[in-house]
Amino acid sequence: MAESKAASKYQYQSGFGNHFSSEAIPGSLPVGQNSPQQCPMGLYAEQLSGTAFTAPRDRNERSWLYRIRPSVCHTPFVPVDRGLLTSEFDKIPPTPNQLRWQPFDVPAEPTTFALGLRTICGAGHPSTRHGMAVHIYVANQSMDASSMYNSDGDFLIVPQQGTLDIRTEFGCMEVAPGEIAVIQRSIQFSVNVSGPSRGYVLEVFGIHFRLPDLGPIGANMLANPRDFETPVAAFEDRQ
């Protein structure tokens, strides 16, 4: 018998690609309309689109968020570039040789998740909306009040050492080794750690991650939608 997953400090809803609805405070969601002239509790309605708004219903992805303050009120984003990330794979001579490497050491100097990302390999380019990249991350310091977002593609994060406390616009996730987390393109997030941490990141530049088709293996094989968890609404009111 497999051991059950340790209890998380956060709550989740079960499913992958589902239509979810949650509220951090009861009564904070508008009823019957997405963007009323006055939202409950003085919140601001904003839509985050994951696809073109004209996409067919079965492929249309969008979310309505209700914020304490409009997202434009945040301080300006600045590039994070330590020369360790790249998407210019055509400028790197390819090699047919098999490659491998030792685990990357967690640096002694304070390093957050955002500063500890480095690219290992990839193909394609974000500008063509086609391709992928493989990164690793090392971190020993929490991002705390800072946050980041990736406008190139979706991140699939695979911790190898250390549990990640990920806070997103959609809620909070606790991701331990043996688990994965998906952060979709243009979603703002922050990663906190409790000690030396490292792991892998798969980035896709095209369509969002989806579950593979089942085909002849049957309806109950591979990963099922109920095996995935989506965070519930949460908020922080600080400046």
mmCIF file of C-alpha atoms in Angstrom:
data_model
loop_
_atom_site.group_PDB
_atom_site.id
_atom_site.type_symbol
_atom_site.label_atom_id
_atom_site.label_comp_id
_atom_site.label_asym_id
_atom_site.label_seq_id
_atom_site.Cartn_x
_atom_site.Cartn_y
_atom_site.Cartn_z
ATOM 1 C CA MET A 1 0.000 0.000 0.000
ATOM 2 C CA ALA A 2 1.375 3.401 -0.951
ATOM 3 C CA GLU A 3 1.814 6.041 1.708
ATOM 4 C CA SER A 4 -0.742 8.825 1.606
ATOM 5 C CA LYS A 5 0.370 12.324 0.717
ATOM 6 C CA ALA A 6 1.309 14.488 3.679
ATOM 7 C CA ALA A 7 -1.303 17.050 4.604
ATOM 8 C CA SER A 8 -0.708 20.438 2.988
ATOM 9 C CA LYS A 9 -1.160 23.751 4.752
ATOM 10 C CA TYR A 10 -3.198 24.926 1.728
ATOM 11 C CA GLN A 11 -6.562 23.879 0.346
ATOM 12 C CA TYR A 12 -7.139 22.750 -3.237
ATOM 13 C CA GLN A 13 -9.859 21.817 -5.694
ATOM 14 C CA SER A 14 -9.490 18.565 -7.607
ATOM 15 C CA GLY A 15 -9.303 18.467 -11.415
ATOM 16 C CA PHE A 16 -7.292 19.430 -14.499
ATOM 17 C CA GLY A 17 -8.635 21.950 -16.997
ATOM 18 C CA ASN A 18 -11.900 22.263 -15.075
ATOM 19 C CA HIS A 19 -14.057 25.349 -14.576
ATOM 20 C CA PHE A 20 -13.472 26.360 -10.962
ATOM 21 C CA SER A 21 -14.981 28.978 -8.716
ATOM 22 C CA SER A 22 -13.659 29.904 -5.279
ATOM 23 C CA GLU A 23 -13.596 32.911 -2.987
ATOM 24 C CA ALA A 24 -11.251 33.780 -0.141
ATOM 25 C CA ILE A 25 -14.063 35.602 1.703
ATOM 26 C CA PRO A 26 -17.688 34.410 1.364
ATOM 27 C CA GLY A 27 -19.747 36.798 -0.738
ATOM 28 C CA SER A 28 -16.807 38.316 -2.616
ATOM 29 C CA LEU A 29 -17.775 36.826 -6.010
ATOM 30 C CA PRO A 30 -20.399 38.633 -8.108
ATOM 31 C CA VAL A 31 -23.507 36.613 -8.956
ATOM 32 C CA GLY A 32 -24.914 36.381 -12.471
ATOM 33 C CA GLN A 33 -22.276 38.524 -14.208
ATOM 34 C CA ASN A 34 -18.511 38.662 -14.496
ATOM 35 C CA SER A 35 -17.881 42.406 -14.379
ATOM 36 C CA PRO A 36 -20.629 44.408 -12.697
ATOM 37 C CA GLN A 37 -20.310 48.170 -12.381
ATOM 38 C CA GLN A 38 -19.713 47.677 -8.667
ATOM 39 C CA CYS A 39 -18.144 44.432 -7.511
ATOM 40 C CA PRO A 40 -18.853 43.102 -4.004
ATOM 41 C CA MET A 41 -16.568 44.457 -1.273
ATOM 42 C CA GLY A 42 -15.221 47.171 -3.581
ATOM 43 C CA LEU A 43 -13.066 44.735 -5.577
ATOM 44 C CA TYR A 44 -11.831 45.312 -9.133
ATOM 45 C CA ALA A 45 -12.777 42.794 -11.852
ATOM 46 C CA GLU A 46 -10.030 41.800 -14.294
ATOM 47 C CA GLN A 47 -9.982 39.069 -16.925
ATOM 48 C CA LEU A 48 -6.842 37.052 -17.656
ATOM 49 C CA SER A 49 -7.015 35.349 -21.067
ATOM 50 C CA GLY A 50 -5.173 32.103 -21.734
ATOM 51 C CA THR A 51 -6.269 31.957 -25.388
ATOM 52 C CA ALA A 52 -7.618 34.343 -27.994
ATOM 53 C CA PHE A 53 -11.068 35.488 -26.867
ATOM 54 C CA THR A 54 -12.486 34.241 -30.200
ATOM 55 C CA ALA A 55 -11.230 30.661 -29.646
ATOM 56 C CA PRO A 56 -13.915 27.921 -29.828
ATOM 57 C CA ARG A 57 -15.654 27.194 -26.535
ATOM 58 C CA ASP A 58 -13.922 23.846 -25.986
ATOM 59 C CA ARG A 59 -10.492 25.513 -26.309
ATOM 60 C CA ASN A 60 -11.265 28.923 -24.815
ATOM 61 C CA GLU A 61 -9.363 29.571 -21.588
ATOM 62 C CA ARG A 62 -9.922 32.628 -19.436
ATOM 63 C CA SER A 63 -10.233 33.535 -15.790
ATOM 64 C CA TRP A 64 -11.928 36.345 -13.917
ATOM 65 C CA LEU A 65 -10.020 37.711 -10.940
ATOM 66 C CA TYR A 66 -11.371 40.105 -8.321
ATOM 67 C CA ARG A 67 -8.590 42.179 -6.824
ATOM 68 C CA ILE A 68 -8.199 44.502 -3.874
ATOM 69 C CA ARG A 69 -6.298 46.881 -6.172
ATOM 70 C CA PRO A 70 -6.003 46.890 -9.974
ATOM 71 C CA SER A 71 -2.986 44.983 -11.270
ATOM 72 C CA VAL A 72 -1.649 48.155 -12.938
ATOM 73 C CA CYS A 73 -0.900 49.538 -9.469
ATOM 74 C CA HIS A 74 2.115 47.256 -8.960
ATOM 75 C CA THR A 75 5.607 48.661 -9.339
ATOM 76 C CA PRO A 76 7.106 48.238 -12.831
ATOM 77 C CA PHE A 77 8.595 44.885 -13.764
ATOM 78 C CA VAL A 78 12.325 44.836 -14.505
ATOM 79 C CA PRO A 79 14.247 42.200 -16.507
ATOM 80 C CA VAL A 80 16.005 39.482 -14.516
ATOM 81 C CA ASP A 81 19.090 38.564 -16.514
ATOM 82 C CA ARG A 82 22.222 37.001 -15.098
ATOM 83 C CA GLY A 83 23.241 35.617 -18.474
ATOM 84 C CA LEU A 84 22.058 32.133 -17.507
ATOM 85 C CA LEU A 85 18.753 32.034 -19.430
ATOM 86 C CA THR A 86 18.478 31.896 -23.201
ATOM 87 C CA SER A 87 16.023 31.093 -25.976
ATOM 88 C CA GLU A 88 18.527 31.667 -28.810
ATOM 89 C CA PHE A 89 19.140 27.989 -29.437
ATOM 90 C CA ASP A 90 20.061 28.489 -33.101
ATOM 91 C CA LYS A 91 23.174 30.410 -31.997
ATOM 92 C CA ILE A 92 24.544 27.466 -30.020
ATOM 93 C CA PRO A 93 26.370 24.780 -32.053
ATOM 94 C CA PRO A 94 24.419 21.501 -31.697
ATOM 95 C CA THR A 95 26.216 18.316 -30.690
ATOM 96 C CA PRO A 96 25.268 14.686 -31.397
ATOM 97 C CA ASN A 97 27.156 13.530 -28.326
ATOM 98 C CA GLN A 98 25.427 12.251 -25.227
ATOM 99 C CA LEU A 99 25.635 14.754 -22.409
ATOM 100 C CA ARG A 100 25.164 14.502 -18.677
ATOM 101 C CA TRP A 101 26.014 16.622 -15.681
ATOM 102 C CA GLN A 102 26.312 16.468 -11.935
ATOM 103 C CA PRO A 103 23.608 18.148 -9.809
ATOM 104 C CA PHE A 104 24.140 21.890 -9.700
ATOM 105 C CA ASP A 105 25.371 23.156 -6.340
ATOM 106 C CA VAL A 106 23.167 25.541 -4.416
ATOM 107 C CA PRO A 107 25.261 28.730 -4.190
ATOM 108 C CA ALA A 108 26.435 30.099 -0.868
ATOM 109 C CA GLU A 109 25.298 33.644 -1.679
ATOM 110 C CA PRO A 110 21.588 34.496 -1.269
ATOM 111 C CA THR A 111 19.774 33.304 -4.414
ATOM 112 C CA THR A 112 16.044 33.364 -5.104
ATOM 113 C CA PHE A 113 14.166 31.130 -7.537
ATOM 114 C CA ALA A 114 14.104 33.918 -10.128
ATOM 115 C CA LEU A 115 17.866 34.485 -9.914
ATOM 116 C CA GLY A 116 18.689 30.765 -9.759
ATOM 117 C CA LEU A 117 17.157 29.791 -13.115
ATOM 118 C CA ARG A 118 19.537 28.676 -15.869
ATOM 119 C CA THR A 119 18.885 27.103 -19.258
ATOM 120 C CA ILE A 120 20.201 23.629 -20.102
ATOM 121 C CA CYS A 121 18.793 23.029 -23.588
ATOM 122 C CA GLY A 122 15.874 23.797 -25.865
ATOM 123 C CA ALA A 123 14.469 24.105 -29.369
ATOM 124 C CA GLY A 124 12.283 26.558 -31.256
ATOM 125 C CA HIS A 125 11.704 30.130 -30.130
ATOM 126 C CA PRO A 126 9.067 32.002 -28.066
ATOM 127 C CA SER A 127 8.416 34.464 -30.911
ATOM 128 C CA THR A 128 7.120 31.647 -33.123
ATOM 129 C CA ARG A 129 4.968 30.189 -30.314
ATOM 130 C CA HIS A 130 6.628 26.845 -31.021
ATOM 131 C CA GLY A 131 9.273 24.953 -29.077
ATOM 132 C CA MET A 132 10.436 24.255 -25.557
ATOM 133 C CA ALA A 133 13.275 24.817 -23.117
ATOM 134 C CA VAL A 134 14.664 22.891 -20.162
ATOM 135 C CA HIS A 135 15.986 24.827 -17.178
ATOM 136 C CA ILE A 136 17.233 24.019 -13.715
ATOM 137 C CA TYR A 137 16.798 26.181 -10.648
ATOM 138 C CA VAL A 138 18.731 26.554 -7.409
ATOM 139 C CA ALA A 139 17.533 28.695 -4.506
ATOM 140 C CA ASN A 140 18.270 29.305 -0.849
ATOM 141 C CA GLN A 141 16.306 32.513 -0.279
ATOM 142 C CA SER A 142 12.575 33.272 -0.508
ATOM 143 C CA MET A 143 11.261 35.876 -2.923
ATOM 144 C CA ASP A 144 9.027 37.236 -0.128
ATOM 145 C CA ALA A 145 7.438 40.518 -1.316
ATOM 146 C CA SER A 146 8.829 40.296 -4.870
ATOM 147 C CA SER A 147 7.221 38.357 -7.723
ATOM 148 C CA MET A 148 7.916 37.382 -11.315
ATOM 149 C CA TYR A 149 6.120 36.290 -14.439
ATOM 150 C CA ASN A 150 7.075 34.583 -17.668
ATOM 151 C CA SER A 151 5.628 35.950 -20.903
ATOM 152 C CA ASP A 152 7.267 33.289 -23.109
ATOM 153 C CA GLY A 153 5.555 30.062 -22.080
ATOM 154 C CA ASP A 154 4.186 27.762 -19.397
ATOM 155 C CA PHE A 155 6.449 26.477 -16.604
ATOM 156 C CA LEU A 156 6.250 22.882 -15.359
ATOM 157 C CA ILE A 157 8.280 22.885 -12.129
ATOM 158 C CA VAL A 158 9.733 19.633 -10.733
ATOM 159 C CA PRO A 159 11.377 20.002 -7.296
ATOM 160 C CA GLN A 160 14.289 17.650 -6.634
ATOM 161 C CA GLN A 161 15.389 19.045 -3.263
ATOM 162 C CA GLY A 162 13.388 21.233 -0.914
ATOM 163 C CA THR A 163 9.679 22.038 -0.762
ATOM 164 C CA LEU A 164 8.487 25.113 -2.657
ATOM 165 C CA ASP A 165 5.835 27.476 -1.317
ATOM 166 C CA ILE A 166 4.437 29.009 -4.524
ATOM 167 C CA ARG A 167 2.059 31.965 -4.324
ATOM 168 C CA THR A 168 0.200 32.895 -7.486
ATOM 169 C CA GLU A 169 -2.616 35.184 -8.567
ATOM 170 C CA PHE A 170 -4.920 32.167 -8.273
ATOM 171 C CA GLY A 171 -3.877 30.979 -4.815
ATOM 172 C CA CYS A 172 -1.065 29.163 -3.023
ATOM 173 C CA MET A 173 0.586 25.786 -3.594
ATOM 174 C CA GLU A 174 2.976 23.698 -1.541
ATOM 175 C CA VAL A 175 5.057 21.563 -3.905
ATOM 176 C CA ALA A 176 7.403 18.910 -2.533
ATOM 177 C CA PRO A 177 9.839 16.552 -4.300
ATOM 178 C CA GLY A 178 7.781 13.872 -6.037
ATOM 179 C CA GLU A 179 5.177 16.454 -7.098
ATOM 180 C CA ILE A 180 4.938 18.873 -10.027
ATOM 181 C CA ALA A 181 3.422 22.324 -10.464
ATOM 182 C CA VAL A 182 2.310 24.174 -13.605
ATOM 183 C CA ILE A 183 2.456 27.974 -13.828
ATOM 184 C CA GLN A 184 0.841 29.180 -17.035
ATOM 185 C CA ARG A 185 2.181 31.989 -19.190
ATOM 186 C CA SER A 186 1.839 35.553 -17.837
ATOM 187 C CA ILE A 187 0.637 34.514 -14.379
ATOM 188 C CA GLN A 188 2.415 36.452 -11.655
ATOM 189 C CA PHE A 189 3.939 34.249 -8.941
ATOM 190 C CA SER A 190 6.422 34.173 -6.081
ATOM 191 C CA VAL A 191 8.445 31.226 -4.740
ATOM 192 C CA ASN A 192 9.446 30.891 -1.087
ATOM 193 C CA VAL A 193 11.819 28.232 0.245
ATOM 194 C CA SER A 194 12.700 26.961 3.708
ATOM 195 C CA GLY A 195 16.243 25.873 2.868
ATOM 196 C CA PRO A 196 18.551 24.884 0.003
ATOM 197 C CA SER A 197 16.346 23.930 -2.958
ATOM 198 C CA ARG A 198 16.847 22.839 -6.537
ATOM 199 C CA GLY A 199 14.955 21.155 -9.323
ATOM 200 C CA TYR A 200 13.956 21.222 -12.967
ATOM 201 C CA VAL A 201 11.697 23.409 -15.103
ATOM 202 C CA LEU A 202 10.180 22.446 -18.463
ATOM 203 C CA GLU A 203 8.956 25.438 -20.461
ATOM 204 C CA VAL A 204 6.697 25.136 -23.513
ATOM 205 C CA PHE A 205 6.279 28.070 -25.899
ATOM 206 C CA GLY A 206 3.191 26.867 -27.770
ATOM 207 C CA ILE A 207 -0.078 25.513 -26.422
ATOM 208 C CA HIS A 208 -0.702 25.037 -22.721
ATOM 209 C CA PHE A 209 0.064 21.759 -21.008
ATOM 210 C CA ARG A 210 -2.724 19.203 -21.358
ATOM 211 C CA LEU A 211 -3.203 15.588 -20.394
ATOM 212 C CA PRO A 212 -2.172 13.060 -23.073
ATOM 213 C CA ASP A 213 -4.811 11.201 -25.049
ATOM 214 C CA LEU A 214 -5.546 7.683 -23.780
ATOM 215 C CA GLY A 215 -5.857 5.769 -27.045
ATOM 216 C CA PRO A 216 -5.806 1.963 -26.841
ATOM 217 C CA ILE A 217 -4.545 1.807 -23.236
ATOM 218 C CA GLY A 218 -8.035 2.451 -21.918
ATOM 219 C CA ALA A 219 -9.964 5.062 -19.997
ATOM 220 C CA ASN A 220 -8.354 4.608 -16.586
ATOM 221 C CA MET A 221 -4.629 4.675 -17.284
ATOM 222 C CA LEU A 222 -1.967 7.365 -17.066
ATOM 223 C CA ALA A 223 -2.800 10.482 -15.058
ATOM 224 C CA ASN A 224 -6.459 11.246 -14.456
ATOM 225 C CA PRO A 225 -7.839 14.791 -14.068
ATOM 226 C CA ARG A 226 -8.727 14.097 -10.437
ATOM 227 C CA ASP A 227 -5.046 13.406 -9.697
ATOM 228 C CA PHE A 228 -4.334 17.132 -10.089
ATOM 229 C CA GLU A 229 -5.125 19.928 -7.654
ATOM 230 C CA THR A 230 -5.887 23.591 -8.263
ATOM 231 C CA PRO A 231 -5.423 26.185 -5.488
ATOM 232 C CA VAL A 232 -8.371 28.041 -4.030
ATOM 233 C CA ALA A 233 -8.613 31.821 -3.881
ATOM 234 C CA ALA A 234 -6.273 33.632 -1.479
ATOM 235 C CA PHE A 235 -5.078 37.190 -0.990
ATOM 236 C CA GLU A 236 -2.546 39.386 0.771
ATOM 237 C CA ASP A 237 -3.389 42.993 1.568
ATOM 238 C CA ARG A 238 -0.049 44.740 1.871
ATOM 239 C CA GLN A 239 1.899 47.444 0.082
#
